[in-house]
Amino acid sequence: MAMKHLAEHAEGGSCSAKDIADSYAIPVEALAKILQRLVKAGLLQSQHGTKGGYTLARNPRMITAFEVIRAIDGPLFITSCITVRGECDQSERCTIREPLRRVNDSIEEVLRRITISDMKDDSDETRREAKEHRELVNLR
């Protein structure tokens, strides 16, 4: 929500954590931690001072949902066995590991195609593209 908010208000300059938190009724302390992670990941820029606040570090068309999720939550895995180190005592006999890996890859692919700009634009074109993204996720 913060990334979408910053994209929508880019012309007005930076936005403070308090302004963003107030807009969505989010505790400012929780939002501040998320914003710090986004700055550390290079997705946001922060400016201190009376005119300080946060701005997008890049054009919203160049920031993907995948990047934002990864910056906040870390690597995206639907189950721990998808990770390189994720081994369990059933690895030798597991029959769902490969299907789960394909699901994980499909989700990642969709998230890499959705940009912050897509989220801020509520046009018919964006809704059509979002529908196409959903159809890409094939669970078979």
C-alpha positions as MATLAB code, in Angstrom:
seq = 'MAMKHLAEHAEGGSCSAKDIADSYAIPVEALAKILQRLVKAGLLQSQHGTKGGYTLARNPRMITAFEVIRAIDGPLFITSCITVRGECDQSERCTIREPLRRVNDSIEEVLRRITISDMKDDSDETRREAKEHRELVNLR';
ca = [
       0.000    0.000    0.000;
       2.838    2.376    0.821;
       4.488    1.833   -2.571;
       1.168    2.430   -4.354;
       0.570    5.533   -2.239;
       4.012    6.924   -3.102;
       3.447    6.234   -6.806;
       0.098    8.025   -6.725;
       1.551   11.039   -4.897;
       4.903   11.246   -6.729;
       4.139   14.694   -8.181;
       3.713   16.121   -4.680;
       7.206   15.143   -3.563;
       8.026   12.966   -0.598;
       5.499   11.589    1.877;
       6.159   11.030    5.555;
       5.612    7.679    7.228;
       2.940    9.348    9.376;
       1.035   10.624    6.310;
       1.054    7.178    4.725;
       0.132    5.450    8.000;
      -2.740    7.877    8.586;
      -4.063    7.316    5.050;
      -4.484    3.580    5.660;
      -4.977    3.442    9.453;
      -1.698    1.549    9.895;
       0.396    1.933   13.057;
       3.217    4.304   12.113;
       5.803    2.209   13.980;
       4.989   -0.910   11.944;
       4.979    1.048    8.690;
       8.311    2.708    9.541;
       9.963   -0.720    9.830;
       8.602   -1.750    6.436;
       9.699    1.520    4.843;
      13.209    1.018    6.243;
      13.391   -2.414    4.605;
      12.261   -0.908    1.299;
      14.955    1.793    1.562;
      17.602   -0.827    2.360;
      16.496   -2.823   -0.711;
      16.881    0.279   -2.899;
      13.183    0.578   -3.714;
      12.635    3.799   -1.746;
      14.696    6.855   -0.958;
      14.400    8.607    2.376;
      15.077   12.255    3.057;
      15.472   13.750    6.511;
      14.394   17.185    7.637;
      11.247   19.271    7.555;
      10.569   18.460    3.885;
      11.731   14.886    4.364;
       9.916   11.673    3.788;
       9.932    8.837    1.310;
       9.915    8.695   -2.483;
      10.187    5.829   -4.930;
      13.794    5.165   -5.925;
      12.775    4.224   -9.477;
       9.949    4.687  -11.898;
       6.908    2.701  -10.629;
       6.850    0.860  -13.972;
      10.266   -0.565  -13.071;
       9.452   -1.819   -9.554;
       7.784   -5.222   -9.392;
       5.521   -6.720   -6.766;
       8.100   -9.504   -6.438;
      10.822   -7.009   -5.463;
       8.590   -5.417   -2.837;
       7.537   -8.737   -1.293;
      11.120   -9.974   -1.257;
      12.334   -6.746    0.401;
       9.720   -7.026    3.145;
       9.433  -10.771    3.705;
      12.593  -12.250    2.184;
      12.643  -15.037   -0.414;
       9.256  -16.272   -1.588;
       8.621  -19.946   -0.890;
       5.222  -21.531   -0.487;
       6.831  -24.329    1.513;
      10.270  -24.804    3.009;
      11.060  -27.813    0.814;
      11.270  -25.488   -2.199;
      14.391  -23.819   -0.793;
      17.856  -25.082   -1.618;
      18.425  -26.127    2.004;
      14.854  -27.284    2.644;
      15.214  -30.978    3.199;
      12.928  -33.095    5.293;
      12.939  -36.777    6.202;
      10.497  -37.413    3.335;
      12.631  -35.871    0.540;
      13.528  -39.268   -0.941;
       9.867  -40.347   -1.137;
       8.167  -37.002   -1.682;
       5.715  -36.941   -4.583;
       4.658  -33.292   -4.331;
       7.984  -31.461   -4.203;
       8.203  -30.910   -7.965;
       4.547  -29.826   -8.385;
       4.998  -27.376   -5.491;
       8.181  -26.029   -7.092;
       6.240  -25.375  -10.324;
       3.480  -23.587   -8.383;
       6.101  -21.490   -6.582;
       7.782  -20.624   -9.920;
       4.422  -19.652  -11.445;
       3.589  -17.354   -8.549;
       7.031  -15.755   -8.754;
       6.635  -15.246  -12.517;
       3.301  -13.467  -12.067;
       4.663  -11.241   -9.289;
       7.648  -10.307  -11.466;
       5.231   -9.069  -14.165;
       3.079   -6.889  -11.901;
       4.528   -3.448  -11.290;
       3.690   -0.729   -8.797;
       2.425    1.274  -11.748;
      -0.055   -1.513  -12.552;
      -1.387   -1.281   -9.007;
      -1.894    2.470   -9.089;
      -3.578    2.539  -12.466;
      -7.220    1.522  -12.257;
      -7.849    1.606  -16.003;
      -9.589   -1.058  -18.094;
      -6.196   -1.966  -19.580;
      -4.766   -2.687  -16.124;
      -7.752   -4.820  -15.166;
      -7.347   -6.796  -18.426;
      -3.625   -7.313  -17.754;
      -4.328   -8.407  -14.172;
      -6.785  -11.006  -15.485;
      -4.116  -12.284  -17.897;
      -1.620  -12.522  -15.012;
      -4.073  -14.618  -12.991;
      -4.590  -16.934  -15.943;
      -0.842  -17.559  -16.125;
      -0.896  -19.424  -12.856;
      -1.621  -22.958  -13.959;
      -1.705  -25.411  -11.091;
      -1.620  -28.520  -13.264;
];
